[in-house]
Every structure is written in structure tokens, then in C-alpha cells.
Amino acid sequence: MKVTEAFQGNYIDALCVSDNDAKLTIKSVSAPNSVKSADGKIIDRPIVYFEETDKGLILNKTNAKSIGLRHGNEMDNWSGKQITLYATTTDGFGKKNVPCVRVRPVNKYQS
């Protein structure tokens, strides 16, 4: 049994993409403060949803800017665009090597 199967969630985290990069097609982007988490709290960031999975990606500033640089500043125009998600680590929250998901825009010349 995989950890991701035992602890299913609604959002993509580093463990979801730790084995392989995930090339995904953006289906939609929800506005900040428009979605509630499982515990009923409002999520104060945009959430990207994909054609290939029911899980969304809660955007942080780094990932939003990465997508925006490749696909434009207007998030409403991201539908149909492809990105690649990959797992890495970052220094944050007072700790070193915190697992995270990062975005790599899909190069139009990649297959």
C-alpha cells in the first residue's frame, strides 16, 4: 500500500509527484477564498485543477509566477495549457529541506 493511498487528500503534495514528474493540462483555476478545505477553513490562495486528476494544486507565489511567466499573467487564460509538476525541497518555515512541489512549464518542443 502506498502512503498516498492510505492518506488520500484533495490536493497535490510532494509525495504525489516524488516518483516521476507529472505533465498535466490545466482545466481551471479557482479564485482565492472561494474553496473550503476538508476542515471547513477557507483556502486563501488560487487552486489549479487539471484534466488528468481530481486533485488540485494550491498555488504559492513561486509556482504562480512560474506558470505566469510561461502562460501569461491572466489565470483565466491558463485553461488548456500544460505544466510539469515535480518534487523537490526548499528551506522554509524555519526548517531546511522541506518537501515541496514546483512547476516547470512544458516546453513546446518537448513530447
GROMACS .gro file of C-alpha atoms in nm:
model
  111
    1MET     CA    1   0.000   0.000   0.000
    2LYS     CA    2   0.126   0.348  -0.087
    3VAL     CA    3   0.126   0.635   0.161
    4THR     CA    4  -0.072   0.840  -0.091
    5GLU     CA    5  -0.342   0.569  -0.090
    6ALA     CA    6  -0.356   0.541   0.288
    7PHE     CA    7  -0.377   0.917   0.338
    8GLN     CA    8  -0.578   1.045   0.046
    9GLY     CA    9  -0.629   1.417   0.015
   10ASN     CA   10  -0.781   1.664  -0.227
   11TYR     CA   11  -0.457   1.843  -0.312
   12ILE     CA   12  -0.128   1.757  -0.475
   13ASP     CA   13   0.174   1.742  -0.246
   14ALA     CA   14   0.539   1.644  -0.295
   15LEU     CA   15   0.472   1.276  -0.231
   16CYS     CA   16   0.219   1.269  -0.519
   17VAL     CA   17   0.495   1.354  -0.770
   18SER     CA   18   0.800   1.208  -0.596
   19ASP     CA   19   0.838   0.907  -0.828
   20ASN     CA   20   0.803   1.087  -1.160
   21ASP     CA   21   0.743   1.435  -1.294
   22ALA     CA   22   0.375   1.487  -1.374
   23LYS     CA   23   0.288   1.654  -1.706
   24LEU     CA   24  -0.063   1.796  -1.658
   25THR     CA   25  -0.313   2.007  -1.850
   26ILE     CA   26  -0.478   2.293  -1.662
   27LYS     CA   27  -0.857   2.261  -1.655
   28SER     CA   28  -0.940   2.565  -1.440
   29VAL     CA   29  -0.817   2.798  -1.167
   30SER     CA   30  -1.033   2.884  -0.867
   31ALA     CA   31  -1.009   3.227  -0.712
   32PRO     CA   32  -0.858   3.278  -0.365
   33ASN     CA   33  -1.110   3.248  -0.080
   34SER     CA   34  -1.359   3.054  -0.296
   35VAL     CA   35  -1.285   2.697  -0.178
   36LYS     CA   36  -1.302   2.539   0.166
   37SER     CA   37  -1.061   2.272   0.286
   38ALA     CA   38  -1.179   1.944   0.440
   39ASP     CA   39  -1.177   2.106   0.785
   40GLY     CA   40  -1.401   2.391   0.665
   41LYS     CA   41  -1.136   2.663   0.652
   42ILE     CA   42  -1.129   2.896   0.353
   43ILE     CA   43  -0.823   2.846   0.130
   44ASP     CA   44  -0.680   3.192   0.069
   45ARG     CA   45  -0.486   3.105  -0.248
   46PRO     CA   46  -0.578   3.017  -0.605
   47ILE     CA   47  -0.616   2.646  -0.678
   48VAL     CA   48  -0.527   2.495  -1.015
   49TYR     CA   49  -0.732   2.194  -1.129
   50PHE     CA   50  -0.620   1.953  -1.400
   51GLU     CA   51  -0.773   1.735  -1.670
   52GLU     CA   52  -0.573   1.429  -1.561
   53THR     CA   53  -0.655   1.420  -1.188
   54ASP     CA   54  -0.923   1.523  -0.939
   55LYS     CA   55  -0.657   1.669  -0.709
   56GLY     CA   56  -0.587   2.040  -0.722
   57LEU     CA   57  -0.264   2.231  -0.667
   58ILE     CA   58  -0.285   2.512  -0.413
   59LEU     CA   59  -0.068   2.782  -0.565
   60ASN     CA   60   0.206   2.960  -0.379
   61LYS     CA   61   0.367   3.273  -0.520
   62THR     CA   62   0.665   3.086  -0.667
   63ASN     CA   63   0.452   2.838  -0.862
   64ALA     CA   64   0.203   3.104  -0.972
   65LYS     CA   65   0.484   3.318  -1.112
   66SER     CA   66   0.640   3.017  -1.288
   67ILE     CA   67   0.312   2.944  -1.466
   68GLY     CA   68   0.250   3.313  -1.533
   69LEU     CA   69   0.590   3.364  -1.695
   70ARG     CA   70   0.517   3.087  -1.945
   71HIS     CA   71   0.141   3.117  -1.994
   72GLY     CA   72   0.064   3.481  -1.913
   73ASN     CA   73  -0.042   3.688  -1.616
   74GLU     CA   74  -0.417   3.623  -1.658
   75MET     CA   75  -0.501   3.300  -1.475
   76ASP     CA   76  -0.837   3.274  -1.654
   77ASN     CA   77  -0.638   3.211  -1.975
   78TRP     CA   78  -0.441   2.915  -1.836
   79SER     CA   79  -0.706   2.654  -1.925
   80GLY     CA   80  -0.569   2.406  -2.177
   81LYS     CA   81  -0.207   2.497  -2.102
   82GLN     CA   82   0.036   2.229  -1.988
   83ILE     CA   83   0.279   2.233  -1.698
   84THR     CA   84   0.503   1.978  -1.531
   85LEU     CA   85   0.498   1.927  -1.154
   86TYR     CA   86   0.800   1.785  -0.977
   87ALA     CA   87   0.903   1.721  -0.618
   88THR     CA   88   1.198   1.898  -0.463
   89THR     CA   89   1.290   2.058  -0.131
   90THR     CA   90   1.314   2.414  -0.008
   91ASP     CA   91   1.420   2.595   0.306
   92GLY     CA   92   1.110   2.729   0.471
   93PHE     CA   93   0.905   2.751   0.784
   94GLY     CA   94   1.224   2.771   0.989
   95LYS     CA   95   1.342   2.433   0.858
   96LYS     CA   96   1.579   2.311   0.590
   97ASN     CA   97   1.493   2.066   0.314
   98VAL     CA   98   1.115   2.086   0.342
   99PRO     CA   99   0.949   1.876   0.066
  100CYS     CA  100   0.754   2.082  -0.186
  101VAL     CA  101   0.602   2.077  -0.534
  102ARG     CA  102   0.741   2.305  -0.803
  103VAL     CA  103   0.620   2.391  -1.152
  104ARG     CA  104   0.822   2.354  -1.467
  105PRO     CA  105   0.640   2.492  -1.771
  106VAL     CA  106   0.620   2.237  -2.051
  107ASN     CA  107   0.844   2.338  -2.338
  108LYS     CA  108   0.652   2.341  -2.666
  109TYR     CA  109   0.931   2.130  -2.815
  110GLN     CA  110   0.904   1.853  -2.553
  111SER     CA  111   0.693   1.548  -2.628
   0.00000   0.00000   0.00000
